[in-house]
Amino acid sequence: MKVSSGLNENDRFSARIPLPAYETVSLVSLGFDKLIADCYWLSFIVYYGDSEARENDRYALADKYLDLITSLDPEFVQPYWFAAFCVGNDQKNPQRASEILEKGIAANQDNWYLPFIAGFNQYMFAKDESGAARYYRQASKYPDAPAWLARQADILDAKIPSAIKEINAWNDVYYSVHEEGLKQRAREKLIRLWLDVYKRSPSEKIRSRAVESLGELGINVELMINSRKR
């Protein structure tokens, strides 16, 4: 009896020929590291976009792709977001995501975005509020860092309901990230969180805030509730 592996042909090829280490690639790159990083980035996007195959392999190659790409081009910021979302969350390995992000922070001493992403990974996926606050404070000291980073660090350290902290963290991502897939994930999470606040809160003021925030996300709460009653 033939047993399916659950992998398509591309995945079987990847399994037979694993991604090379950065040290190996750099030996033959002839100084074209950034160009090669772009090629592996395109390959990663194809890999990441095959959601059915990723359910089978649980994003097993994600950290290897992103480690290689960011080693070839440490100043390429977009892959670091995927380190948080894809490695920290989808691969369930926030520690490995943190290692990749630390490499990015070291290589981008004037870019607040990297410690911000690292803080988000710590809070949302490693469940470490204090560690996240430290990263947010680190980010707030970088040139051109927005003022809300220091405020968000205080929120993460404060003894306030976790739902408020989570909404603030996802809100920061939604209004900061430019990659459409990640932005949509942040939007969907915010919608679920604000709907939960709307349903559970006894305070009319907080419910009004939830309605307003959902409206900014394109959700009409009253219309949605009325449609469910029909």
Short mmCIF file of N, CA, C and O in Angstrom, two decimals, residues 78 81-82 85 113 116-117 170-187:
data_model
loop_
_atom_site.label_atom_id
_atom_site.label_comp_id
_atom_site.label_asym_id
_atom_site.label_seq_id
_atom_site.Cartn_x
_atom_site.Cartn_y
_atom_site.Cartn_z
N GLN A 78 12.20 43.48 6.01
CA GLN A 78 10.95 42.73 5.90
C GLN A 78 11.03 41.29 6.41
O GLN A 78 10.10 40.82 7.09
N TRP A 81 10.07 40.65 10.15
CA TRP A 81 8.67 40.51 10.54
C TRP A 81 8.23 39.05 10.44
O TRP A 81 7.51 38.53 11.29
N PHE A 82 8.68 38.38 9.37
CA PHE A 82 8.31 36.98 9.19
C PHE A 82 9.00 36.10 10.23
O PHE A 82 8.48 35.04 10.58
N PHE A 85 6.40 36.43 13.02
CA PHE A 85 5.11 35.79 12.73
C PHE A 85 5.25 34.32 12.34
O PHE A 85 4.49 33.48 12.83
N TYR A 113 12.88 49.75 14.23
CA TYR A 113 11.93 48.71 13.83
C TYR A 113 12.31 47.33 14.33
O TYR A 113 11.46 46.52 14.67
N PHE A 116 11.60 46.78 18.04
CA PHE A 116 10.13 46.79 18.12
C PHE A 116 9.57 45.42 17.74
O PHE A 116 8.73 44.85 18.44
N ILE A 117 10.03 44.86 16.62
CA ILE A 117 9.58 43.53 16.20
C ILE A 117 9.96 42.49 17.24
O ILE A 117 9.18 41.59 17.57
N TRP A 170 -1.18 44.63 19.07
CA TRP A 170 -1.62 44.36 17.71
C TRP A 170 -1.90 45.66 16.96
O TRP A 170 -1.68 45.74 15.74
N ASN A 171 -2.38 46.66 17.66
CA ASN A 171 -2.64 47.95 17.03
C ASN A 171 -1.34 48.57 16.51
O ASN A 171 -1.30 49.13 15.41
N ASP A 172 -0.27 48.46 17.31
CA ASP A 172 1.04 48.95 16.88
C ASP A 172 1.47 48.27 15.59
O ASP A 172 2.01 48.91 14.67
N VAL A 173 1.25 46.96 15.51
CA VAL A 173 1.64 46.21 14.32
C VAL A 173 0.79 46.63 13.13
O VAL A 173 1.31 46.89 12.04
N TYR A 174 -0.51 46.72 13.33
CA TYR A 174 -1.43 47.04 12.21
C TYR A 174 -1.06 48.36 11.55
O TYR A 174 -1.11 48.48 10.31
N TYR A 175 -0.69 49.34 12.35
CA TYR A 175 -0.39 50.65 11.78
C TYR A 175 1.10 50.84 11.44
O TYR A 175 1.50 51.91 10.99
N SER A 176 1.92 49.78 11.64
CA SER A 176 3.35 49.89 11.35
C SER A 176 3.79 49.01 10.18
O SER A 176 4.68 49.38 9.43
N VAL A 177 3.18 47.83 10.07
CA VAL A 177 3.63 46.88 9.05
C VAL A 177 3.05 47.26 7.68
O VAL A 177 1.94 47.79 7.60
N HIS A 178 3.82 46.99 6.62
CA HIS A 178 3.37 47.33 5.27
C HIS A 178 3.05 46.10 4.44
O HIS A 178 2.35 46.21 3.43
N GLU A 179 3.54 44.94 4.82
CA GLU A 179 3.27 43.72 4.07
C GLU A 179 1.81 43.34 4.26
O GLU A 179 1.33 43.19 5.39
N GLU A 180 1.07 43.21 3.15
CA GLU A 180 -0.39 43.07 3.21
C GLU A 180 -0.84 41.84 3.98
O GLU A 180 -1.83 41.88 4.70
N GLY A 181 -0.14 40.71 3.80
CA GLY A 181 -0.54 39.50 4.50
C GLY A 181 -0.44 39.65 6.01
O GLY A 181 -1.35 39.24 6.74
N LEU A 182 0.64 40.24 6.49
CA LEU A 182 0.82 40.44 7.93
C LEU A 182 -0.15 41.49 8.45
O LEU A 182 -0.68 41.37 9.56
N LYS A 183 -0.38 42.54 7.65
CA LYS A 183 -1.32 43.59 8.06
C LYS A 183 -2.73 43.00 8.22
O LYS A 183 -3.45 43.33 9.16
N GLN A 184 -3.10 42.10 7.30
CA GLN A 184 -4.42 41.48 7.38
C GLN A 184 -4.53 40.59 8.61
O GLN A 184 -5.58 40.55 9.27
N ARG A 185 -3.46 39.89 8.96
CA ARG A 185 -3.48 39.07 10.17
C ARG A 185 -3.67 39.93 11.41
O ARG A 185 -4.43 39.57 12.32
N ALA A 186 -3.00 41.08 11.45
CA ALA A 186 -3.16 41.99 12.58
C ALA A 186 -4.59 42.53 12.63
O ALA A 186 -5.18 42.64 13.72
N ARG A 187 -5.15 42.88 11.49
CA ARG A 187 -6.52 43.40 11.43
C ARG A 187 -7.51 42.36 11.95
O ARG A 187 -8.40 42.67 12.75
#
